[in-house]
Amino acid sequence: MTNDPADLTCSDLPAAGGLLTVDLSAIAANWAALRDRLAPRTGCGAVLKADAYGLGADRVAPVLARQGCSDFFVAMPDEGVALRQALSVTAASDIRIFVLSGPVGSLSPFITHGLIPVLNSPQQVADWLAHAADKPYALQVDSGMNRLGLAEAEFAAVADKVSPCLLLSHLACADDPLHPMNTRQRTSFQAVADRLPKTPASLSASSGIFLGPEYHFDLARPGIGLYGGNPLPGQANPMQAVASVALRILQVRRIDTPGVVGYGATHAVTPGARLATVAGGYADGLLRSLGGRGQGRLGGYPVPIVGRVSMDLISFDVSSVPEALAQPGQWISVLGEGLDLDQQAGAAGTISYELLTGLSRRYARRYIPAAHPGAC
Ligand SMILES: *Cc1c(COP(=O)(O)O)cnc(C)c1O
């Protein structure tokens, strides 16, 4: 099976305008590659918050579990409940699901579904110890990011009373290896970890893994690298591409008098130009900021986005593409087919994380399986 929508033969591909292809074998390979970078004592978890960064936690989780991943992280309790359900199809029995935002409201989803809260405040610690002291919990300490977690003094106040199954903290600047925050946060976290020497500790997400073994501790928590985002901005991407997005051409227009394209009449076209209007827009997560800046590919030819991105439509200049290729029903790629996720996100003025998590539910989704290549 190839990634090229033009080669799609799966009979269940609906008559959709946009197609999101997720390569589960690439996710499995990315997880294994990150795991292999870790210090020997370090385990490799996986972050599947926001529906596995928009790509489908119910499809991604079983693949990772079969690879040997047993520690999963989500942001919210509801995501943990859904993930528990998705993982029930696997034989693995030792799976832990951590909820990074901690208890939000009721403790009952944690108890009922065996979710492990990441406790982030003295109040959350007190509540958990009062109502569920015998159930496992993780503790997050803030090591300088000032986002979530117990401050150093708050941790010191409870250190003698707690026995978390995992101690964690999060790096603010791990994607910038020379940033002084990295050493500062590692040192601060090490001091906390030293107070609870028997408790496994976790500091690094995707980029942190590349900072070296002194950042690895006992468990890593990669997210974006699994999904093909570059953990090393500005350097070659060590991860395999995972997501491809292609949009169906609805109409091709040949321009015969000077004119303009799209809302606001922002782009001028001259006679002889050919424009393809495709079925996708900002409602599909193809940000309006891509207007006049983003690029697509049609049969290998680069095709620029011209004019503004509409809610459901985008115009591409296909003047340089042979006419036989630029026809209604053909597909223009906006991710994959050599179009890099980080580059496309950059063209939209954002980052890979936001582009991926913004991809809408409107796409027909196709999963390239990890275990049984050739099946749809
Ligand atoms: C999102 C998140 C991660 C994963 O980060 P990536 O940069 O996507 O690898 C890990 N830990 C915490 C606390 C997070 O919020």
GROMACS .gro file of C-alpha atoms and ligand atoms in nm:
model
  391
    1MET     CA    1   0.000   0.000   0.000
    2THR     CA    2   0.127   0.347  -0.075
    3ASN     CA    3   0.058   0.682   0.078
    4ASP     CA    4  -0.048   0.832  -0.251
    5PRO     CA    5  -0.420   0.904  -0.252
    6ALA     CA    6  -0.422   0.862  -0.629
    7ASP     CA    7  -0.346   0.494  -0.570
    8LEU     CA    8  -0.631   0.440  -0.328
    9THR     CA    9  -0.825   0.132  -0.409
   10CYS     CA   10  -0.986   0.067  -0.072
   11SER     CA   11  -1.349   0.010  -0.152
   12ASP     CA   12  -1.463   0.168   0.174
   13LEU     CA   13  -1.313   0.509   0.096
   14PRO     CA   14  -1.617   0.733   0.116
   15ALA     CA   15  -1.687   1.012  -0.126
   16ALA     CA   16  -1.514   1.254   0.105
   17GLY     CA   17  -1.353   1.583   0.015
   18GLY     CA   18  -1.054   1.543   0.245
   19LEU     CA   19  -0.854   1.236   0.331
   20LEU     CA   20  -0.635   1.199   0.640
   21THR     CA   21  -0.401   0.903   0.622
   22VAL     CA   22  -0.233   0.793   0.944
   23ASP     CA   23   0.060   0.557   0.915
   24LEU     CA   24   0.043   0.342   1.226
   25SER     CA   25   0.358   0.154   1.128
   26ALA     CA   26   0.546   0.487   1.132
   27ILE     CA   27   0.409   0.561   1.481
   28ALA     CA   28   0.527   0.218   1.597
   29ALA     CA   29   0.869   0.281   1.440
   30ASN     CA   30   0.893   0.627   1.597
   31TRP     CA   31   0.814   0.488   1.941
   32ALA     CA   32   1.079   0.218   1.901
   33ALA     CA   33   1.335   0.473   1.777
   34LEU     CA   34   1.276   0.699   2.079
   35ARG     CA   35   1.287   0.402   2.318
   36ASP     CA   36   1.619   0.294   2.168
   37ARG     CA   37   1.768   0.639   2.238
   38LEU     CA   38   1.697   0.612   2.609
   39ALA     CA   39   1.939   0.519   2.881
   40PRO     CA   40   1.922   0.146   2.962
   41ARG     CA   41   1.734   0.197   3.288
   42THR     CA   42   1.473   0.425   3.130
   43GLY     CA   43   1.130   0.310   3.017
   44CYS     CA   44   0.941   0.470   2.731
   45GLY     CA   45   0.581   0.581   2.775
   46ALA     CA   46   0.359   0.759   2.525
   47VAL     CA   47   0.147   1.075   2.539
   48LEU     CA   48  -0.194   1.035   2.372
   49LYS     CA   49  -0.366   1.350   2.494
   50ALA     CA   50  -0.605   1.534   2.259
   51ASP     CA   51  -0.697   1.208   2.085
   52ALA     CA   52  -0.333   1.119   2.016
   53TYR     CA   53  -0.261   1.469   1.884
   54GLY     CA   54  -0.569   1.449   1.661
   55LEU     CA   55  -0.475   1.121   1.494
   56GLY     CA   56  -0.705   0.882   1.684
   57ALA     CA   57  -0.610   0.750   2.029
   58ASP     CA   58  -0.830   0.443   1.984
   59ARG     CA   59  -0.619   0.335   1.685
   60VAL     CA   60  -0.280   0.447   1.812
   61ALA     CA   61  -0.296   0.303   2.166
   62PRO     CA   62  -0.331  -0.067   2.078
   63VAL     CA   63  -0.043  -0.036   1.830
   64LEU     CA   64   0.185   0.108   2.098
   65ALA     CA   65   0.071  -0.149   2.355
   66ARG     CA   66   0.165  -0.426   2.111
   67GLN     CA   67   0.507  -0.261   2.072
   68GLY     CA   68   0.555  -0.298   2.446
   69CYS     CA   69   0.448   0.044   2.571
   70SER     CA   70   0.271   0.017   2.904
   71ASP     CA   71   0.267   0.375   3.036
   72PHE     CA   72   0.018   0.607   2.867
   73PHE     CA   73  -0.045   0.974   2.940
   74VAL     CA   74  -0.356   1.179   2.860
   75ALA     CA   75  -0.457   1.528   2.972
   76MET     CA   76  -0.813   1.480   3.099
   77PRO     CA   77  -1.003   1.210   3.291
   78ASP     CA   78  -1.250   1.154   3.004
   79GLU     CA   79  -0.960   1.083   2.771
   80GLY     CA   80  -0.834   0.828   3.020
   81VAL     CA   81  -1.171   0.652   3.033
   82ALA     CA   82  -1.181   0.631   2.652
   83LEU     CA   83  -0.821   0.510   2.641
   84ARG     CA   84  -0.892   0.236   2.894
   85GLN     CA   85  -1.171   0.118   2.666
   86ALA     CA   86  -0.947   0.133   2.356
   87LEU     CA   87  -0.677  -0.069   2.531
   88SER     CA   88  -0.917  -0.337   2.648
   89VAL     CA   89  -0.878  -0.500   2.304
   90THR     CA   90  -0.515  -0.579   2.387
   91ALA     CA   91  -0.396  -0.864   2.604
   92ALA     CA   92  -0.167  -0.641   2.806
   93SER     CA   93  -0.262  -0.633   3.173
   94ASP     CA   94   0.006  -0.409   3.318
   95ILE     CA   95  -0.103  -0.088   3.146
   96ARG     CA   96  -0.100   0.235   3.342
   97ILE     CA   97  -0.293   0.542   3.230
   98PHE     CA   98  -0.179   0.872   3.381
   99VAL     CA   99  -0.400   1.181   3.370
  100LEU     CA  100  -0.171   1.483   3.351
  101SER     CA  101  -0.424   1.749   3.454
  102GLY     CA  102  -0.509   1.552   3.766
  103PRO     CA  103  -0.851   1.509   3.919
  104VAL     CA  104  -1.087   1.757   3.753
  105GLY     CA  105  -1.400   1.752   3.965
  106SER     CA  106  -1.493   1.402   4.073
  107LEU     CA  107  -1.246   1.129   4.173
  108SER     CA  108  -1.483   0.856   4.056
  109PRO     CA  109  -1.354   0.807   3.698
  110PHE     CA  110  -1.011   0.741   3.848
  111ILE     CA  111  -1.141   0.478   4.087
  112THR     CA  112  -1.384   0.314   3.842
  113HIS     CA  113  -1.141   0.292   3.552
  114GLY     CA  114  -0.815   0.255   3.739
  115LEU     CA  115  -0.670   0.583   3.612
  116ILE     CA  116  -0.369   0.733   3.785
  117PRO     CA  117  -0.404   1.104   3.858
  118VAL     CA  118  -0.106   1.335   3.837
  119LEU     CA  119  -0.156   1.541   4.153
  120ASN     CA  120  -0.046   1.898   4.095
  121SER     CA  121  -0.136   2.094   4.408
  122PRO     CA  122  -0.135   2.050   4.788
  123GLN     CA  123  -0.516   2.045   4.777
  124GLN     CA  124  -0.521   1.762   4.525
  125VAL     CA  125  -0.272   1.568   4.736
  126ALA     CA  126  -0.483   1.617   5.049
  127ASP     CA  127  -0.805   1.514   4.869
  128TRP     CA  128  -0.652   1.202   4.720
  129LEU     CA  129  -0.493   1.093   5.049
  130ALA     CA  130  -0.826   1.150   5.225
  131HIS     CA  131  -1.037   0.950   4.978
  132ALA     CA  132  -0.816   0.710   4.785
  133ALA     CA  133  -0.490   0.677   4.976
  134ASP     CA  134  -0.458   0.309   4.882
  135LYS     CA  135  -0.479   0.378   4.506
  136PRO     CA  136  -0.173   0.471   4.297
  137TYR     CA  137  -0.108   0.835   4.216
  138ALA     CA  138   0.167   1.039   4.055
  139LEU     CA  139   0.302   1.368   4.179
  140GLN     CA  140   0.413   1.656   3.957
  141VAL     CA  141   0.657   1.911   4.087
  142ASP     CA  142   0.719   2.240   3.913
  143SER     CA  143   1.086   2.277   3.827
  144GLY     CA  144   1.067   2.627   3.679
  145MET     CA  145   0.799   2.636   3.412
  146ASN     CA  146   0.535   2.771   3.653
  147ARG     CA  147   0.254   2.584   3.486
  148LEU     CA  148   0.134   2.277   3.675
  149GLY     CA  149   0.278   2.105   3.977
  150LEU     CA  150   0.378   2.157   4.337
  151ALA     CA  151   0.624   2.435   4.406
  152GLU     CA  152   0.946   2.326   4.579
  153ALA     CA  153   0.826   2.439   4.923
  154GLU     CA  154   0.488   2.272   4.872
  155PHE     CA  155   0.663   1.949   4.786
  156ALA     CA  156   0.889   1.976   5.090
  157ALA     CA  157   0.581   2.013   5.309
  158VAL     CA  158   0.431   1.683   5.191
  159ALA     CA  159   0.744   1.483   5.106
  160ASP     CA  160   0.729   1.275   5.424
  161LYS     CA  161   0.362   1.187   5.381
  162VAL     CA  162   0.347   1.082   5.016
  163SER     CA  163   0.440   0.768   4.827
  164PRO     CA  164   0.363   0.838   4.461
  165CYS     CA  165   0.419   0.570   4.196
  166LEU     CA  166   0.580   0.834   3.972
  167LEU     CA  167   0.736   1.173   4.027
  168LEU     CA  168   0.733   1.402   3.727
  169SER     CA  169   0.814   1.746   3.601
  170HIS     CA  170   0.813   1.911   3.259
  171LEU     CA  171   1.081   2.102   3.067
  172ALA     CA  172   0.997   2.444   2.925
  173CYS     CA  173   1.276   2.477   2.668
  174ALA     CA  174   1.383   2.123   2.576
  175ASP     CA  175   1.359   2.201   2.204
  176ASP     CA  176   1.645   2.450   2.251
  177PRO     CA  177   1.940   2.236   2.368
  178LEU     CA  178   2.151   2.537   2.466
  179HIS     CA  179   1.885   2.706   2.675
  180PRO     CA  180   2.001   2.755   3.037
  181MET     CA  181   1.654   2.653   3.163
  182ASN     CA  182   1.732   2.290   3.080
  183THR     CA  183   2.016   2.251   3.332
  184ARG     CA  184   1.834   2.461   3.587
  185GLN     CA  185   1.519   2.248   3.568
  186ARG     CA  186   1.712   1.920   3.569
  187THR     CA  187   1.904   2.023   3.880
  188SER     CA  188   1.588   2.134   4.054
  189PHE     CA  189   1.409   1.809   3.964
  190GLN     CA  190   1.706   1.596   4.070
  191ALA     CA  191   1.695   1.754   4.417
  192VAL     CA  192   1.327   1.665   4.446
  193ALA     CA  193   1.384   1.312   4.318
  194ASP     CA  194   1.662   1.268   4.574
  195ARG     CA  195   1.406   1.323   4.850
  196LEU     CA  196   1.213   1.016   4.729
  197PRO     CA  197   1.492   0.788   4.608
  198LYS     CA  198   1.269   0.482   4.568
  199THR     CA  199   1.016   0.662   4.348
  200PRO     CA  200   1.061   0.639   3.970
  201ALA     CA  201   1.102   0.982   3.811
  202SER     CA  202   1.010   1.126   3.471
  203LEU     CA  203   1.124   1.456   3.319
  204SER     CA  204   1.155   1.433   2.942
  205ALA     CA  205   0.905   1.457   2.658
  206SER     CA  206   1.013   1.414   2.294
  207SER     CA  207   1.273   1.690   2.277
  208GLY     CA  208   1.408   1.617   2.625
  209ILE     CA  209   1.506   1.267   2.511
  210PHE     CA  210   1.758   1.429   2.274
  211LEU     CA  211   1.917   1.636   2.554
  212GLY     CA  212   2.102   1.324   2.669
  213PRO     CA  213   2.084   1.050   2.932
  214GLU     CA  214   2.107   1.282   3.231
  215TYR     CA  215   1.759   1.401   3.134
  216HIS     CA  216   1.611   1.052   3.101
  217PHE     CA  217   1.555   0.946   3.464
  218ASP     CA  218   1.328   0.636   3.482
  219LEU     CA  219   1.053   0.707   3.230
  220ALA     CA  220   1.022   0.927   2.919
  221ARG     CA  221   0.693   1.076   2.796
  222PRO     CA  222   0.718   1.143   2.423
  223GLY     CA  223   0.423   1.282   2.230
  224ILE     CA  224   0.493   1.483   1.915
  225GLY     CA  225   0.788   1.269   1.801
  226LEU     CA  226   0.558   0.966   1.782
  227TYR     CA  227   0.336   1.157   1.540
  228GLY     CA  228   0.617   1.271   1.312
  229GLY     CA  229   0.680   1.619   1.451
  230ASN     CA  230   1.043   1.724   1.471
  231PRO     CA  231   1.176   1.721   1.830
  232LEU     CA  232   1.487   1.907   1.704
  233PRO     CA  233   1.366   2.229   1.542
  234GLY     CA  234   1.615   2.359   1.288
  235GLN     CA  235   1.784   2.020   1.247
  236ALA     CA  236   1.700   1.721   1.028
  237ASN     CA  237   1.389   1.545   1.157
  238PRO     CA  238   1.484   1.206   1.301
  239MET     CA  239   1.121   1.089   1.306
  240GLN     CA  240   0.922   0.924   1.028
  241ALA     CA  241   0.630   1.114   0.877
  242VAL     CA  242   0.296   0.986   1.005
  243ALA     CA  243   0.010   1.204   0.881
  244SER     CA  244  -0.083   1.279   0.521
  245VAL     CA  245  -0.366   1.505   0.419
  246ALA     CA  246  -0.506   1.524   0.066
  247LEU     CA  247  -0.794   1.728  -0.070
  248ARG     CA  248  -1.010   1.643  -0.368
  249ILE     CA  249  -1.021   1.885  -0.660
  250LEU     CA  250  -1.380   2.002  -0.712
  251GLN     CA  251  -1.325   2.229  -1.007
  252VAL     CA  252  -1.046   2.356  -1.232
  253ARG     CA  253  -1.078   2.705  -1.376
  254ARG     CA  254  -0.890   2.840  -1.673
  255ILE     CA  255  -0.847   3.215  -1.645
  256ASP     CA  256  -0.902   3.404  -1.970
  257THR     CA  257  -0.932   3.761  -1.846
  258PRO     CA  258  -0.734   3.933  -1.569
  259GLY     CA  259  -0.908   3.874  -1.238
  260VAL     CA  260  -0.883   3.793  -0.869
  261VAL     CA  261  -0.923   3.487  -0.646
  262GLY     CA  262  -1.131   3.435  -0.336
  263TYR     CA  263  -1.259   3.646  -0.046
  264GLY     CA  264  -1.119   3.995  -0.025
  265ALA     CA  265  -0.995   3.967  -0.385
  266THR     CA  266  -0.642   3.951  -0.244
  267HIS     CA  267  -0.473   3.761  -0.526
  268ALA     CA  268  -0.455   3.866  -0.889
  269VAL     CA  269  -0.454   3.613  -1.172
  270THR     CA  270  -0.359   3.662  -1.532
  271PRO     CA  271  -0.489   3.498  -1.849
  272GLY     CA  272  -0.352   3.150  -1.907
  273ALA     CA  273  -0.346   3.062  -1.538
  274ARG     CA  274  -0.527   2.754  -1.417
  275LEU     CA  275  -0.673   2.733  -1.065
  276ALA     CA  276  -0.789   2.423  -0.879
  277THR     CA  277  -1.052   2.462  -0.610
  278VAL     CA  278  -1.034   2.182  -0.354
  279ALA     CA  279  -1.269   2.047  -0.088
  280GLY     CA  280  -1.104   2.162   0.233
  281GLY     CA  281  -1.056   2.479   0.432
  282TYR     CA  282  -1.006   2.628   0.774
  283ALA     CA  283  -1.295   2.422   0.913
  284ASP     CA  284  -1.072   2.122   0.842
  285GLY     CA  285  -0.785   2.273   1.038
  286LEU     CA  286  -0.608   2.414   0.733
  287LEU     CA  287  -0.549   2.747   0.891
  288ARG     CA  288  -0.658   3.068   0.728
  289SER     CA  289  -0.301   3.192   0.775
  290LEU     CA  290  -0.194   2.946   0.501
  291GLY     CA  291  -0.360   3.178   0.247
  292GLY     CA  292  -0.092   3.302   0.006
  293ARG     CA  293   0.178   3.116   0.204
  294GLY     CA  294   0.111   2.742   0.211
  295GLN     CA  295   0.188   2.491  -0.056
  296GLY     CA  296   0.041   2.171  -0.190
  297ARG     CA  297   0.161   1.896  -0.421
  298LEU     CA  298  -0.018   1.757  -0.720
  299GLY     CA  299   0.141   1.458  -0.891
  300GLY     CA  300   0.475   1.568  -0.746
  301TYR     CA  301   0.442   1.928  -0.869
  302PRO     CA  302   0.447   2.205  -0.608
  303VAL     CA  303   0.127   2.411  -0.622
  304PRO     CA  304   0.094   2.732  -0.418
  305ILE     CA  305  -0.217   2.825  -0.224
  306VAL     CA  306  -0.351   3.147  -0.377
  307GLY     CA  307  -0.588   3.394  -0.218
  308ARG     CA  308  -0.759   3.341   0.115
  309VAL     CA  309  -0.843   3.005   0.264
  310SER     CA  310  -1.222   2.973   0.294
  311MET     CA  311  -1.411   2.759   0.547
  312ASP     CA  312  -1.452   2.465   0.308
  313LEU     CA  313  -1.248   2.560   0.001
  314ILE     CA  314  -0.892   2.644  -0.097
  315SER     CA  315  -0.760   2.762  -0.435
  316PHE     CA  316  -0.430   2.637  -0.572
  317ASP     CA  317  -0.245   2.770  -0.873
  318VAL     CA  318  -0.196   2.461  -1.090
  319SER     CA  319  -0.071   2.646  -1.398
  320SER     CA  320   0.258   2.453  -1.394
  321VAL     CA  321   0.093   2.110  -1.369
  322PRO     CA  322   0.014   1.911  -1.687
  323GLU     CA  323  -0.354   1.948  -1.765
  324ALA     CA  324  -0.416   1.573  -1.755
  325LEU     CA  325  -0.315   1.571  -1.386
  326ALA     CA  326  -0.503   1.879  -1.276
  327GLN     CA  327  -0.856   1.749  -1.314
  328PRO     CA  328  -1.161   1.736  -1.089
  329GLY     CA  329  -1.152   1.423  -0.875
  330GLN     CA  330  -0.771   1.429  -0.843
  331TRP     CA  331  -0.611   1.495  -0.504
  332ILE     CA  332  -0.383   1.775  -0.389
  333SER     CA  333  -0.168   1.689  -0.088
  334VAL     CA  334  -0.113   1.946   0.185
  335LEU     CA  335   0.075   1.709   0.417
  336GLY     CA  336   0.279   1.410   0.311
  337GLU     CA  337   0.398   1.359  -0.047
  338GLY     CA  338   0.718   1.537   0.058
  339LEU     CA  339   0.538   1.820   0.238
  340ASP     CA  340   0.686   1.837   0.583
  341LEU     CA  341   0.460   1.879   0.885
  342ASP     CA  342   0.684   2.131   1.060
  343GLN     CA  343   0.734   2.330   0.741
  344GLN     CA  344   0.364   2.348   0.665
  345ALA     CA  345   0.293   2.446   1.027
  346GLY     CA  346   0.562   2.713   0.997
  347ALA     CA  347   0.400   2.850   0.681
  348ALA     CA  348   0.077   2.883   0.881
  349GLY     CA  349   0.264   3.069   1.156
  350THR     CA  350   0.222   2.786   1.406
  351ILE     CA  351   0.379   2.459   1.523
  352SER     CA  352   0.326   2.094   1.432
  353TYR     CA  353   0.129   2.034   1.754
  354GLU     CA  354  -0.135   2.291   1.669
  355LEU     CA  355  -0.166   2.188   1.306
  356LEU     CA  356  -0.214   1.819   1.394
  357THR     CA  357  -0.455   1.869   1.682
  358GLY     CA  358  -0.661   2.108   1.468
  359LEU     CA  359  -0.730   1.857   1.189
  360SER     CA  360  -1.107   1.818   1.188
  361ARG     CA  361  -1.340   1.522   1.216
  362ARG     CA  362  -1.458   1.589   0.861
  363TYR     CA  363  -1.173   1.401   0.696
  364ALA     CA  364  -1.224   1.047   0.582
  365ARG     CA  365  -0.960   0.864   0.781
  366ARG     CA  366  -0.746   0.588   0.654
  367TYR     CA  367  -0.507   0.397   0.876
  368ILE     CA  368  -0.207   0.218   0.737
  369PRO     CA  369  -0.179  -0.074   0.977
  370ALA     CA  370   0.130  -0.153   1.174
  371ALA     CA  371   0.086  -0.528   1.191
  372HIS     CA  372  -0.082  -0.634   0.870
  373PRO     CA  373   0.054  -0.434   0.577
  374GLY     CA  374  -0.172  -0.449   0.272
  375ALA     CA  375  -0.503  -0.435   0.457
  376CYS     CA  376  -0.715  -0.122   0.457
  377LIG     C1  377   0.228   1.720   2.614
  377LIG     C2  378   0.317   1.671   2.722
  377LIG     C3  379   0.417   1.577   2.695
  377LIG     C4  380   0.453   1.535   2.554
  377LIG     O1  381   0.525   1.640   2.494
  377LIG     P1  382   0.583   1.634   2.343
  377LIG     O2  383   0.657   1.760   2.329
  377LIG     O3  384   0.464   1.627   2.255
  377LIG     O4  385   0.667   1.512   2.334
  377LIG     C5  386   0.486   1.523   2.802
  377LIG     N1  387   0.461   1.565   2.930
  377LIG     C6  388   0.369   1.659   2.958
  377LIG     C7  389   0.349   1.699   3.099
  377LIG     C8  390   0.295   1.715   2.855
  377LIG     O5  391   0.205   1.810   2.883
   0.00000   0.00000   0.00000
